[in-house]
Short mmCIF file of C-alpha atoms in Angstrom, two decimals:
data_model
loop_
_atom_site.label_atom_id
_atom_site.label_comp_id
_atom_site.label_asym_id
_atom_site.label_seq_id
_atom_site.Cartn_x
_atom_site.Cartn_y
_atom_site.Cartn_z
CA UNK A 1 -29.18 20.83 15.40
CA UNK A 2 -27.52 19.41 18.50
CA UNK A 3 -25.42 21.52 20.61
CA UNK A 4 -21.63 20.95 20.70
CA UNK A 5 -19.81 21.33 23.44
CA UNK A 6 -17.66 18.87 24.81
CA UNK A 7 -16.85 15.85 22.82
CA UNK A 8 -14.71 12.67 24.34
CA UNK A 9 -14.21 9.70 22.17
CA UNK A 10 -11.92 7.48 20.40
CA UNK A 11 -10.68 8.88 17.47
CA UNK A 12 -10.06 6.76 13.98
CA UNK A 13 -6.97 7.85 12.31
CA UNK A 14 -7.54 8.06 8.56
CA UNK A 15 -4.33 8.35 6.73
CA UNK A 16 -5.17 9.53 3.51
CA UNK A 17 -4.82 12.84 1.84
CA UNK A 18 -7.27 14.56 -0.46
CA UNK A 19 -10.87 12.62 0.51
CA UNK A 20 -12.85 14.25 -1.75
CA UNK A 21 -16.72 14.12 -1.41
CA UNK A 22 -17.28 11.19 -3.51
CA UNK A 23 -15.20 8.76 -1.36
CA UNK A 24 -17.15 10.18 1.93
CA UNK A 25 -20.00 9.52 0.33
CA UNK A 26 -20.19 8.06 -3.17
CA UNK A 27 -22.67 9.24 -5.92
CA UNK A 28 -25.08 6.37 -5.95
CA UNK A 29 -26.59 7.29 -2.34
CA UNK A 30 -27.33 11.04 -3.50
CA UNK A 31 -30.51 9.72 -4.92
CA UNK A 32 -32.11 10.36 -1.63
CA UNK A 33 -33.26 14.30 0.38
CA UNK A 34 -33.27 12.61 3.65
CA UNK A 35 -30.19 13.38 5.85
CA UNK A 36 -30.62 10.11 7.47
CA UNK A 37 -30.14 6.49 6.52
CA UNK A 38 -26.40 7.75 4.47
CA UNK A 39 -24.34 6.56 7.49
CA UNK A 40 -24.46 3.12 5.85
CA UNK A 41 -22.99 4.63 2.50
CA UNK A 42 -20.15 6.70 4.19
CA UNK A 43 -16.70 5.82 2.72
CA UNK A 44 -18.50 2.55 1.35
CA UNK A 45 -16.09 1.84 -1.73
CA UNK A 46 -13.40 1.48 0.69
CA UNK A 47 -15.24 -0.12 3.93
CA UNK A 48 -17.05 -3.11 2.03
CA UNK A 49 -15.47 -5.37 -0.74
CA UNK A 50 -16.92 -6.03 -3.75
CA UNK A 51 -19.17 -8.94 -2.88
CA UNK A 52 -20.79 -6.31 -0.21
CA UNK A 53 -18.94 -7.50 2.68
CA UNK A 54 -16.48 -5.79 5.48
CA UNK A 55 -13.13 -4.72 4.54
CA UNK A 56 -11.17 -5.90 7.80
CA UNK A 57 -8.61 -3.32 6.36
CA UNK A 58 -10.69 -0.64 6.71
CA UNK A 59 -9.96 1.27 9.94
CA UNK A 60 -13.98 2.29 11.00
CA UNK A 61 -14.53 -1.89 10.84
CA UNK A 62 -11.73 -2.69 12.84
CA UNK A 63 -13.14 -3.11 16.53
CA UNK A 64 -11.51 -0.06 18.26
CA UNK A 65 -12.89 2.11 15.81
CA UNK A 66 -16.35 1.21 15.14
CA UNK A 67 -18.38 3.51 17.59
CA UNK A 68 -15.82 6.81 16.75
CA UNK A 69 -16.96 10.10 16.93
CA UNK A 70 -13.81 11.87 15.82
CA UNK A 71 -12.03 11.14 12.79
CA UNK A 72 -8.35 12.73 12.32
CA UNK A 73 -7.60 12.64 8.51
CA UNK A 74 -4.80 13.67 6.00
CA UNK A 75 -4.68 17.44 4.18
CA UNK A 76 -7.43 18.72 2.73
CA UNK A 77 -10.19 17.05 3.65
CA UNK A 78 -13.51 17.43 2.20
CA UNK A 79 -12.42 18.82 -1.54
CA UNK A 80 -14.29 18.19 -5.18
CA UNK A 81 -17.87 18.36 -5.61
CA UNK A 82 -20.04 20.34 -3.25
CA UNK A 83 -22.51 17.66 -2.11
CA UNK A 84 -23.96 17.93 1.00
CA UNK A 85 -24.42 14.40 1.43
CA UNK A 86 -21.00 14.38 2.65
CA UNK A 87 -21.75 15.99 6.08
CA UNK A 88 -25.16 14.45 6.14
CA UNK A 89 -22.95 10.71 5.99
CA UNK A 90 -20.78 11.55 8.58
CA UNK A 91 -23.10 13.22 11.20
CA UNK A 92 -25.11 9.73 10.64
CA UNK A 93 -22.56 7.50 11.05
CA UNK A 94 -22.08 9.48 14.41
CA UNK A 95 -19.04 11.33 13.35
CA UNK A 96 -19.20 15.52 15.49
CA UNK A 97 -15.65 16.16 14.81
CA UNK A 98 -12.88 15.96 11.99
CA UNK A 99 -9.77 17.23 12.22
CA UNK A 100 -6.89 17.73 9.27
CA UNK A 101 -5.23 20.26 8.58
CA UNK A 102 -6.85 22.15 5.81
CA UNK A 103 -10.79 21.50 4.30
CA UNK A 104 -12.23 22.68 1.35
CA UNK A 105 -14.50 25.27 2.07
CA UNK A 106 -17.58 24.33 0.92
CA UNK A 107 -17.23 21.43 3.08
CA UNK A 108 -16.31 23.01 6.06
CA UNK A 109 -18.87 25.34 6.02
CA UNK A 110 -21.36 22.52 5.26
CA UNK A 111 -19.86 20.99 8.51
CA UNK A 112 -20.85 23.73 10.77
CA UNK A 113 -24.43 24.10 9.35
CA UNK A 114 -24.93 20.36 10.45
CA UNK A 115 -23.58 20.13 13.39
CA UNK A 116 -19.94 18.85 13.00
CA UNK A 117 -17.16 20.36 13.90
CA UNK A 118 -14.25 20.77 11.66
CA UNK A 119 -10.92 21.63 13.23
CA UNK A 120 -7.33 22.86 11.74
CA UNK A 121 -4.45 22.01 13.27
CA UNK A 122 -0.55 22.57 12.15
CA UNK A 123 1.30 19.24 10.67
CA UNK A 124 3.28 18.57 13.69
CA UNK A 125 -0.02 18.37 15.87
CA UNK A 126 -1.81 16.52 13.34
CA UNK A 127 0.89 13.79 13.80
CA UNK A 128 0.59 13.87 17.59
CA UNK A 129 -3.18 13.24 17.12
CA UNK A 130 -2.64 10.60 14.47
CA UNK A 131 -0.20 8.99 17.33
CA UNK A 132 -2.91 9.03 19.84
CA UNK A 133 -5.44 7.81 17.89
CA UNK A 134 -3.24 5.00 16.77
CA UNK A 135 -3.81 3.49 20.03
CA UNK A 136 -7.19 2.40 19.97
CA UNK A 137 -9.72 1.99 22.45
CA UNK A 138 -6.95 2.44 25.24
CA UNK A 139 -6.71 6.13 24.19
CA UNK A 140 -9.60 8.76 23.97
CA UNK A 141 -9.33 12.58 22.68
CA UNK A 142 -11.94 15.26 24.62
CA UNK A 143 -12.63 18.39 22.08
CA UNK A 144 -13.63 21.20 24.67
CA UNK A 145 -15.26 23.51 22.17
CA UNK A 146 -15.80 26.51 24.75
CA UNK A 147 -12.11 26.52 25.81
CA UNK A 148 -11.07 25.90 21.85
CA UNK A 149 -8.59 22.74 23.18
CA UNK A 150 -8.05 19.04 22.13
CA UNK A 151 -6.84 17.09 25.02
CA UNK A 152 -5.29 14.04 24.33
CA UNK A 153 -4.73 10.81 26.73
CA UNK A 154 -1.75 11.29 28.53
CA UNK A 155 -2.77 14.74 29.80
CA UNK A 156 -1.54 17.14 26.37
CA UNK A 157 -3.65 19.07 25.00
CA UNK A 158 -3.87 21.51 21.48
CA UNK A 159 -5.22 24.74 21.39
CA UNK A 160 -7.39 25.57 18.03
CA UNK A 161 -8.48 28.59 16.27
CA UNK A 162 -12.27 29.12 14.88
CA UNK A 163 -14.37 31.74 13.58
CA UNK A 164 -16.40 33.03 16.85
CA UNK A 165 -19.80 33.26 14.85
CA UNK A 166 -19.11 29.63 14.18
CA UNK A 167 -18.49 29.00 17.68
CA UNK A 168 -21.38 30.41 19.05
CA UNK A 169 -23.51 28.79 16.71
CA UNK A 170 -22.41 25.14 17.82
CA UNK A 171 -22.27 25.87 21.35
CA UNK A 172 -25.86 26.78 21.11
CA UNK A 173 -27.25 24.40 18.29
CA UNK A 174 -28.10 26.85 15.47
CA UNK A 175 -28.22 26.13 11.76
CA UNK A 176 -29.76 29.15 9.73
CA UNK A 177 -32.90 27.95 10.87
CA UNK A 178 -32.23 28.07 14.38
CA UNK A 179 -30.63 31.77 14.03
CA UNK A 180 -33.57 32.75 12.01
CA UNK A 181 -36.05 31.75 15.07
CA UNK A 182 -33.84 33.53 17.77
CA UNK A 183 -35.19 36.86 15.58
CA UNK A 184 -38.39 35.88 15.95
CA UNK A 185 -39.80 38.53 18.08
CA UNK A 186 -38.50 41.53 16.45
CA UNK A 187 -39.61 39.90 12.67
CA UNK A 188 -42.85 39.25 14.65
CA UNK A 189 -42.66 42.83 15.61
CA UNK A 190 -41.84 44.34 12.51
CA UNK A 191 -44.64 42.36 10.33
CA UNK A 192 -46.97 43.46 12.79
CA UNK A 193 -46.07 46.86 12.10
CA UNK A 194 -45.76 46.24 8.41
CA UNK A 195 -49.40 45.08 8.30
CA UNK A 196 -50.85 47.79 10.40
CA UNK A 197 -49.50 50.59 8.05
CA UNK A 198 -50.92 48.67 4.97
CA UNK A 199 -54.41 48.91 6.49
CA UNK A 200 -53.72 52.55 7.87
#
């Protein structure tokens, strides 16, 4: 998993509330294991028309949006089913950072094992962000995970709250896998010792 640490980008402001898991990443593309190749499917019943092509409408196909990294989106991001995929679309489409102000939790935890980075921020300073991400291309947001701040264009910036566990873990790049291996020594250690008292 890719460290995070600090993030600048444009930011797509996505005005909706409730974006369950099936309009991130609709049922048809769960077919698959793979955690790449989904970025084409993410939010595809409202990015391409019927006939397959681009909805112009659609704020990751309009020009200042297209190469986003941060999406700011409407309460409760992330809620119904439980899929994976969801995370798996984003992180492909190049999405590290979403911020709303509340997440279902399956979701947000799924973010953090993948490498995205979910933030929560009050009502008043999701507007702000919405505001500056309104702009476009002329205005960029930097998420400085280590100092737990959102800085926005003309110099603001919005302090955020997460779990410290959680924290470390993206700072440093590590899924369960990754904090599994960090033990490696001492399990190393301890089957060692394990297999020598068997044969004793």
């Amino acid at each position: 998993m890719d460290k995070f640490t600090v993030l600048e980008s444009v930011a797509a402001p996505l005005r909706i509330i409730n974006i369950d898991t099936d309009m991130i990443i609709p049922k048809q593309y769960l077919k698959t294991i793979k955690r790449t190749g989904l970025g084409t499917g993410l939010f595809s019943e409202m990015r391409y028309r019927e006939d397959g092509s681009e909805n112009p409408d659609f704020v990751l196909n309009q020009p200042a949006y297209r190469n986003a990294k941060i999406l700011v989106a409407g309460d409760n991001f992330g809620c119904g089913s439980s899929r994976e995929h969801a995370p798996w679309a984003l992180l492909d489409y190049g999405i590290r950072c979403v911020i709303s102000t509340s997440f279902a939790d399956i979701f947000y935890n799924n973010c953090f094992q993948n490498g995205i980075l979910p933030i929560k921020v009050s009502p008043e300073d999701l507007e702000k962000l919405f505001d500056d991400a309104s702009r476009g291309a002329n205005a960029t947001l930097t998420i400085d995970l280590e100092r737990q701040e959102i800085r926005g264009p003309d110099g603001g910036s919005i302090t955020f709250d997460i779990d410290p566990f959680k924290k470390h873990c993206m700072l440093n790049g590590l899924d369960g896998i990754g904090l599994t291996m960090e033990k490696a020594t001492a399990i190393d250690s301890f089957e060692k010792k394990l297999s020598e008292r068997a044969w004793a």
